[in-house]
PDB file of C-alpha atoms and ligand atoms in Angstrom:
ATOM      1  CA  MET A   1     103.487 107.881 103.135  1.00 82.00           C
ATOM      2  CA  PRO A   2     102.725 105.313 105.841  1.00 89.00           C
ATOM      3  CA  THR A   3     102.000 106.689 109.288  1.00 92.00           C
ATOM      4  CA  PRO A   4     104.420 105.856 112.159  1.00 92.00           C
ATOM      5  CA  SER A   5     102.051 103.062 113.268  1.00 93.00           C
ATOM      6  CA  MET A   6     101.838 101.636 109.807  1.00 96.00           C
ATOM      7  CA  GLU A   7     105.617 101.778 109.523  1.00 96.00           C
ATOM      8  CA  ASP A   8     105.983  99.717 112.720  1.00 95.00           C
ATOM      9  CA  TYR A   9     103.698  97.056 111.306  1.00 97.00           C
ATOM     10  CA  ILE A  10     105.370  97.019 107.881  1.00 98.00           C
ATOM     11  CA  GLU A  11     108.797  96.768 109.445  1.00 97.00           C
ATOM     12  CA  GLN A  12     107.846  93.806 111.659  1.00 97.00           C
ATOM     13  CA  ILE A  13     105.902  92.011 108.957  1.00 97.00           C
ATOM     14  CA  TYR A  14     108.985  92.408 106.703  1.00 98.00           C
ATOM     15  CA  LEU A  15     111.302  91.049 109.469  1.00 97.00           C
ATOM     16  CA  LEU A  16     109.031  88.074 110.341  1.00 97.00           C
ATOM     17  CA  ILE A  17     108.747  87.093 106.585  1.00 96.00           C
ATOM     18  CA  ASP A  18     112.485  87.388 106.267  1.00 96.00           C
ATOM     19  CA  GLN A  19     113.244  85.345 109.424  1.00 96.00           C
ATOM     20  CA  LYS A  20     110.523  82.813 109.445  1.00 95.00           C
ATOM     21  CA  GLY A  21     109.052  82.833 105.944  1.00 94.00           C
ATOM     22  CA  TYR A  22     105.638  83.932 107.210  1.00 95.00           C
ATOM     23  CA  ALA A  23     104.042  86.557 109.390  1.00 96.00           C
ATOM     24  CA  ARG A  24     101.221  85.424 111.614  1.00 94.00           C
ATOM     25  CA  ALA A  25      98.947  87.887 113.309  1.00 94.00           C
ATOM     26  CA  SER A  26      99.902  86.474 116.749  1.00 94.00           C
ATOM     27  CA  ASP A  27     103.530  87.020 116.094  1.00 96.00           C
ATOM     28  CA  ILE A  28     103.020  90.483 114.862  1.00 97.00           C
ATOM     29  CA  ALA A  29     100.844  91.271 118.000  1.00 97.00           C
ATOM     30  CA  GLU A  30     103.637  89.890 120.313  1.00 96.00           C
ATOM     31  CA  ARG A  31     106.415  91.907 118.659  1.00 95.00           C
ATOM     32  CA  LEU A  32     104.548  95.101 118.752  1.00 94.00           C
ATOM     33  CA  SER A  33     102.898  94.509 122.202  1.00 94.00           C
ATOM     34  CA  VAL A  34      99.405  95.065 120.860  1.00 95.00           C
ATOM     35  CA  HIS A  35      96.232  93.168 120.958  1.00 95.00           C
ATOM     36  CA  PRO A  36      95.564  90.738 118.049  1.00 93.00           C
ATOM     37  CA  SER A  37      92.427  92.689 117.162  1.00 94.00           C
ATOM     38  CA  SER A  38      94.606  95.722 116.529  1.00 95.00           C
ATOM     39  CA  VAL A  39      96.686  93.640 114.033  1.00 96.00           C
ATOM     40  CA  THR A  40      93.509  92.595 112.204  1.00 95.00           C
ATOM     41  CA  LYS A  41      92.431  96.245 111.803  1.00 96.00           C
ATOM     42  CA  MET A  42      95.808  97.357 110.686  1.00 97.00           C
ATOM     43  CA  VAL A  43      96.288  94.537 108.255  1.00 96.00           C
ATOM     44  CA  LYS A  44      93.030  95.569 106.606  1.00 96.00           C
ATOM     45  CA  LYS A  45      94.174  99.203 106.360  1.00 97.00           C
ATOM     46  CA  LEU A  46      97.597  98.128 104.910  1.00 97.00           C
ATOM     47  CA  ASP A  47      95.810  95.950 102.408  1.00 97.00           C
ATOM     48  CA  GLU A  48      93.578  98.903 101.362  1.00 97.00           C
ATOM     49  CA  LYS A  49      96.779 100.971 100.766  1.00 97.00           C
ATOM     50  CA  ASP A  50      98.392  98.242  98.743  1.00 97.00           C
ATOM     51  CA  TYR A  51     101.292  97.416 101.082  1.00 98.00           C
ATOM     52  CA  LEU A  52     100.265  93.774 101.492  1.00 97.00           C
ATOM     53  CA  HIS A  53      97.596  91.262 100.873  1.00 95.00           C
ATOM     54  CA  TYR A  54      96.371  87.983 102.231  1.00 91.00           C
ATOM     55  CA  GLU A  55      96.893  84.767 100.291  1.00 88.00           C
ATOM     56  CA  LYS A  56      95.010  81.671 101.320  1.00 85.00           C
ATOM     57  CA  TYR A  57      97.939  79.335 101.888  1.00 85.00           C
ATOM     58  CA  ARG A  58     100.870  81.754 102.282  1.00 85.00           C
ATOM     59  CA  GLY A  59      99.188  84.172 104.742  1.00 91.00           C
ATOM     60  CA  LEU A  60     100.354  87.672 104.629  1.00 95.00           C
ATOM     61  CA  VAL A  61     102.459  88.741 101.654  1.00 96.00           C
ATOM     62  CA  LEU A  62     103.965  92.171 101.070  1.00 97.00           C
ATOM     63  CA  THR A  63     103.393  93.709  97.727  1.00 97.00           C
ATOM     64  CA  ASP A  64     106.446  95.167  95.760  1.00 98.00           C
ATOM     65  CA  LYS A  65     105.582  98.560  97.403  1.00 97.00           C
ATOM     66  CA  GLY A  66     105.349  97.040 100.891  1.00 98.00           C
ATOM     67  CA  ASN A  67     108.507  95.072 100.334  1.00 97.00           C
ATOM     68  CA  LYS A  68     110.479  98.120  99.196  1.00 98.00           C
ATOM     69  CA  ILE A  69     109.364 100.199 102.111  1.00 97.00           C
ATOM     70  CA  GLY A  70     109.894  97.293 104.566  1.00 97.00           C
ATOM     71  CA  LYS A  71     113.453  97.016 103.394  1.00 97.00           C
ATOM     72  CA  ARG A  72     114.077 100.731 103.813  1.00 97.00           C
ATOM     73  CA  LEU A  73     112.520 100.740 107.249  1.00 97.00           C
ATOM     74  CA  VAL A  74     114.660  97.853 108.478  1.00 97.00           C
ATOM     75  CA  TYR A  75     117.799  99.598 107.129  1.00 97.00           C
ATOM     76  CA  ARG A  76     116.820 102.763 108.970  1.00 98.00           C
ATOM     77  CA  HIS A  77     116.319 100.961 112.238  1.00 97.00           C
ATOM     78  CA  GLU A  78     119.649  99.004 111.913  1.00 97.00           C
ATOM     79  CA  LEU A  79     121.450 102.230 110.918  1.00 98.00           C
ATOM     80  CA  LEU A  80     120.120 104.145 113.897  1.00 98.00           C
ATOM     81  CA  GLU A  81     121.142 101.348 116.246  1.00 98.00           C
ATOM     82  CA  GLN A  82     124.559 101.248 114.765  1.00 97.00           C
ATOM     83  CA  PHE A  83     124.737 104.982 115.143  1.00 98.00           C
ATOM     84  CA  LEU A  84     123.784 105.110 118.772  1.00 98.00           C
ATOM     85  CA  GLU A  85     126.039 102.206 119.709  1.00 96.00           C
ATOM     86  CA  LEU A  86     128.884 103.923 117.917  1.00 95.00           C
ATOM     87  CA  ILE A  87     128.515 107.092 119.766  1.00 95.00           C
ATOM     88  CA  GLY A  88     128.522 105.171 122.969  1.00 94.00           C
ATOM     89  CA  VAL A  89     124.953 104.982 124.098  1.00 95.00           C
ATOM     90  CA  GLU A  90     124.269 102.422 126.756  1.00 95.00           C
ATOM     91  CA  GLU A  91     123.493  99.226 124.752  1.00 95.00           C
ATOM     92  CA  SER A  92     120.522  98.110 126.808  1.00 96.00           C
ATOM     93  CA  ASN A  93     118.814 101.431 125.889  1.00 95.00           C
ATOM     94  CA  VAL A  94     119.576 101.298 122.286  1.00 97.00           C
ATOM     95  CA  TYR A  95     116.470  99.454 120.884  1.00 95.00           C
ATOM     96  CA  GLU A  96     113.898 101.468 122.795  1.00 94.00           C
ATOM     97  CA  GLU A  97     115.650 104.707 121.826  1.00 96.00           C
ATOM     98  CA  VAL A  98     115.617 103.797 118.205  1.00 97.00           C
ATOM     99  CA  GLU A  99     111.864 102.840 118.434  1.00 93.00           C
ATOM    100  CA  GLY A 100     111.300 106.337 119.774  1.00 92.00           C
ATOM    101  CA  ILE A 101     113.131 108.357 117.145  1.00 95.00           C
ATOM    102  CA  GLU A 102     113.056 106.333 113.897  1.00 96.00           C
ATOM    103  CA  HIS A 103     109.673 107.664 112.694  1.00 94.00           C
ATOM    104  CA  HIS A 104     110.554 111.288 113.312  1.00 94.00           C
ATOM    105  CA  LEU A 105     113.612 111.788 111.262  1.00 96.00           C
ATOM    106  CA  SER A 106     113.575 112.669 107.492  1.00 96.00           C
ATOM    107  CA  TRP A 107     115.277 110.479 105.030  1.00 95.00           C
ATOM    108  CA  ASP A 108     117.787 113.376 104.430  1.00 98.00           C
ATOM    109  CA  SER A 109     118.826 113.101 108.130  1.00 98.00           C
ATOM    110  CA  ILE A 110     118.908 109.280 108.002  1.00 98.00           C
ATOM    111  CA  PHE A 111     121.280 109.371 105.025  1.00 97.00           C
ATOM    112  CA  ARG A 112     123.422 112.044 106.649  1.00 98.00           C
ATOM    113  CA  ILE A 113     123.684 109.858 109.857  1.00 98.00           C
ATOM    114  CA  GLY A 114     124.699 107.160 107.455  1.00 98.00           C
ATOM    115  CA  ASP A 115     127.614 109.290 106.223  1.00 98.00           C
ATOM    116  CA  LEU A 116     128.681 110.042 109.787  1.00 97.00           C
ATOM    117  CA  VAL A 117     128.638 106.258 110.697  1.00 97.00           C
ATOM    118  CA  GLU A 118     130.917 105.756 107.600  1.00 97.00           C
ATOM    119  CA  TYR A 119     133.133 108.509 108.592  1.00 97.00           C
ATOM    120  CA  PHE A 120     133.758 106.749 111.954  1.00 96.00           C
ATOM    121  CA  GLN A 121     134.042 103.371 110.512  1.00 95.00           C
ATOM    122  CA  GLU A 122     136.549 104.451 107.845  1.00 97.00           C
ATOM    123  CA  ASP A 123     139.175 105.304 110.373  1.00 96.00           C
ATOM    124  CA  PRO A 124     139.305 103.923 113.878  1.00 93.00           C
ATOM    125  CA  ASP A 125     141.261 106.829 115.176  1.00 97.00           C
ATOM    126  CA  ARG A 126     138.225 109.153 114.637  1.00 97.00           C
ATOM    127  CA  LEU A 127     136.466 106.901 117.136  1.00 95.00           C
ATOM    128  CA  LYS A 128     139.248 107.059 119.557  1.00 96.00           C
ATOM    129  CA  GLN A 129     139.192 110.912 119.250  1.00 96.00           C
ATOM    130  CA  LEU A 130     135.511 110.843 120.141  1.00 96.00           C
ATOM    131  CA  GLU A 131     136.122 108.553 122.948  1.00 95.00           C
ATOM    132  CA  ALA A 132     138.739 110.931 124.350  1.00 96.00           C
ATOM    133  CA  ILE A 133     136.212 113.779 124.320  1.00 95.00           C
ATOM    134  CA  GLN A 134     133.727 111.536 126.018  1.00 94.00           C
ATOM    135  CA  SER A 135     136.013 110.477 128.914  1.00 94.00           C
ATOM    136  CA  ARG A 136     136.952 114.124 129.273  1.00 94.00           C
ATOM    137  CA  ASN A 137     133.306 115.089 129.580  1.00 93.00           C
ATOM    138  CA  ASN A 138     132.570 112.146 131.838  1.00 88.00           C
ATOM    139  CA  ASN A 139     135.053 113.352 134.329  1.00 84.00           C
ATOM    140  CA  LYS A 140     133.409 116.708 134.419  1.00 80.00           C
ATOM    141  CA  GLU A 141     130.033 115.284 135.092  1.00 71.00           C
TER     142      GLU A 141
HETATM  143 MN1   MN B   1     111.988  99.753 114.508  1.00 57.60          MN
END
Protein backbone atom coordinates (compact mmCIF):
# COMPACT_ATOMS: atom_id res chain seq x y z
CA MET A 1 0.00 0.00 0.00
CA PRO A 2 1.37 3.42 -0.95
CA THR A 3 1.65 6.06 1.80
CA PRO A 4 -0.48 9.25 1.49
CA SER A 5 2.50 11.11 0.08
CA MET A 6 3.21 8.37 -2.45
CA GLU A 7 -0.47 8.47 -3.40
CA ASP A 8 -0.24 12.20 -4.13
CA TYR A 9 2.71 11.64 -6.43
CA ILE A 10 1.20 8.67 -8.25
CA GLU A 11 -2.05 10.60 -8.70
CA GLN A 12 -0.32 13.66 -10.18
CA ILE A 13 2.02 11.61 -12.38
CA TYR A 14 -0.98 9.69 -13.70
CA LEU A 15 -2.82 12.95 -14.46
CA LEU A 16 0.19 14.57 -16.12
CA ILE A 17 0.81 11.59 -18.39
CA ASP A 18 -2.90 11.48 -19.18
CA GLN A 19 -3.10 15.21 -19.97
CA LYS A 20 0.30 15.95 -21.52
CA GLY A 21 1.70 12.57 -22.47
CA TYR A 22 4.64 12.91 -20.08
CA ALA A 23 5.40 13.83 -16.48
CA ARG A 24 8.38 16.09 -15.89
CA ALA A 25 9.85 16.48 -12.42
CA SER A 26 9.34 20.26 -12.60
CA ASP A 27 5.62 19.83 -13.37
CA ILE A 28 5.20 17.35 -10.55
CA ALA A 29 6.98 19.73 -8.15
CA GLU A 30 4.72 22.59 -9.20
CA ARG A 31 1.49 20.64 -8.85
CA LEU A 32 2.39 19.33 -5.43
CA SER A 33 4.04 22.57 -4.27
CA VAL A 34 7.23 20.77 -3.32
CA HIS A 35 10.90 21.29 -4.09
CA PRO A 36 12.21 19.46 -7.19
CA SER A 37 14.70 17.59 -4.98
CA SER A 38 11.77 16.02 -3.12
CA VAL A 39 10.43 14.82 -6.45
CA THR A 40 13.75 13.17 -7.26
CA LYS A 41 13.74 11.39 -3.91
CA MET A 42 10.16 10.19 -4.20
CA VAL A 43 10.58 9.06 -7.80
CA LYS A 44 13.45 6.88 -6.63
CA LYS A 45 11.27 5.39 -3.91
CA LEU A 46 8.37 4.77 -6.31
CA ASP A 47 10.78 3.12 -8.71
CA GLU A 48 12.04 0.81 -5.96
CA LYS A 49 8.46 -0.15 -5.13
CA ASP A 50 7.73 -0.85 -8.78
CA TYR A 51 5.14 1.88 -9.35
CA LEU A 52 7.11 3.51 -12.13
CA HIS A 53 10.39 3.57 -13.94
CA TYR A 54 12.43 6.00 -15.93
CA GLU A 55 12.94 5.50 -19.64
CA LYS A 56 15.60 7.38 -21.53
CA TYR A 57 13.42 9.10 -24.12
CA ARG A 58 9.94 8.82 -22.64
CA GLY A 59 10.84 9.96 -19.14
CA LEU A 60 8.70 8.68 -16.28
CA VAL A 61 6.51 5.73 -17.13
CA LEU A 62 4.03 4.13 -14.75
CA THR A 63 4.18 0.35 -14.46
CA ASP A 64 0.96 -1.68 -14.72
CA LYS A 65 0.75 -1.57 -10.95
CA GLY A 66 1.32 2.21 -10.88
CA ASN A 67 -1.19 2.78 -13.65
CA LYS A 68 -3.87 0.73 -11.95
CA ILE A 69 -3.43 2.58 -8.68
CA GLY A 70 -3.19 5.96 -10.42
CA LYS A 71 -6.51 5.36 -12.10
CA ARG A 72 -8.16 4.46 -8.80
CA LEU A 73 -6.69 7.50 -7.04
CA VAL A 74 -8.00 9.84 -9.73
CA TYR A 75 -11.43 8.17 -9.52
CA ARG A 76 -11.39 8.61 -5.74
CA HIS A 77 -10.46 12.28 -5.99
CA GLU A 78 -13.11 13.00 -8.61
CA LEU A 79 -15.79 11.10 -6.72
CA LEU A 80 -15.10 13.01 -3.51
CA GLU A 81 -15.24 16.33 -5.37
CA GLN A 82 -18.52 15.30 -6.91
CA PHE A 83 -19.84 14.27 -3.49
CA LEU A 84 -18.90 17.52 -1.75
CA GLU A 85 -20.31 19.61 -4.59
CA LEU A 86 -23.49 17.57 -4.57
CA ILE A 87 -24.11 18.11 -0.87
CA GLY A 88 -23.58 21.82 -1.34
CA VAL A 89 -20.06 22.49 -0.07
CA GLU A 90 -18.73 25.87 -1.19
CA GLU A 91 -17.11 25.17 -4.56
CA SER A 92 -13.96 27.20 -3.92
CA ASN A 93 -13.15 24.94 -0.95
CA VAL A 94 -13.81 21.62 -2.61
CA TYR A 95 -10.36 20.86 -4.03
CA GLU A 96 -8.49 21.56 -0.80
CA GLU A 97 -11.00 19.63 1.26
CA VAL A 98 -10.66 16.58 -0.96
CA GLU A 99 -6.86 16.80 -0.74
CA GLY A 100 -7.29 16.74 3.04
CA ILE A 101 -9.61 13.76 3.33
CA GLU A 102 -8.90 11.50 0.36
CA HIS A 103 -6.07 9.53 1.96
CA HIS A 104 -7.93 8.84 5.16
CA LEU A 105 -10.99 6.98 3.94
CA SER A 106 -11.10 3.25 3.36
CA TRP A 107 -12.12 1.95 -0.05
CA ASP A 108 -15.26 0.64 1.62
CA SER A 109 -16.21 4.21 2.58
CA ILE A 110 -15.29 5.50 -0.88
CA PHE A 111 -17.56 2.99 -2.60
CA ARG A 112 -20.39 3.68 -0.16
CA ILE A 113 -20.07 7.41 -0.93
CA GLY A 114 -20.19 6.36 -4.59
CA ASP A 115 -23.54 4.68 -3.88
CA LEU A 116 -24.81 7.84 -2.23
CA VAL A 117 -23.78 10.03 -5.17
CA GLU A 118 -25.66 7.62 -7.43
CA TYR A 119 -28.66 7.79 -5.13
CA PHE A 120 -28.89 11.55 -5.59
CA GLN A 121 -28.14 11.46 -9.30
CA GLU A 122 -30.80 8.87 -10.00
CA ASP A 123 -33.65 11.12 -8.93
CA PRO A 124 -33.36 14.93 -8.87
CA ASP A 125 -36.20 15.08 -6.32
CA ARG A 126 -33.88 13.55 -3.74
CA LEU A 127 -31.51 16.45 -4.15
CA LYS A 128 -34.39 18.89 -3.83
CA GLN A 129 -35.34 17.25 -0.54
CA LEU A 130 -31.79 17.66 0.72
CA GLU A 131 -31.78 21.29 -0.37
CA ALA A 132 -35.02 21.87 1.50
CA ILE A 133 -33.43 20.57 4.70
CA GLN A 134 -30.38 22.73 4.08
CA SER A 135 -32.33 25.92 3.64
CA ARG A 136 -34.31 25.08 6.78
CA ASN A 137 -31.05 24.61 8.70
CA ASN A 138 -29.51 27.75 7.19
CA ASN A 139 -32.40 29.78 8.48
CA LYS A 140 -31.70 28.49 11.98
CA GLU A 141 -27.99 29.30 11.89
MN1 LIG B 1 -6.03 14.40 -4.91
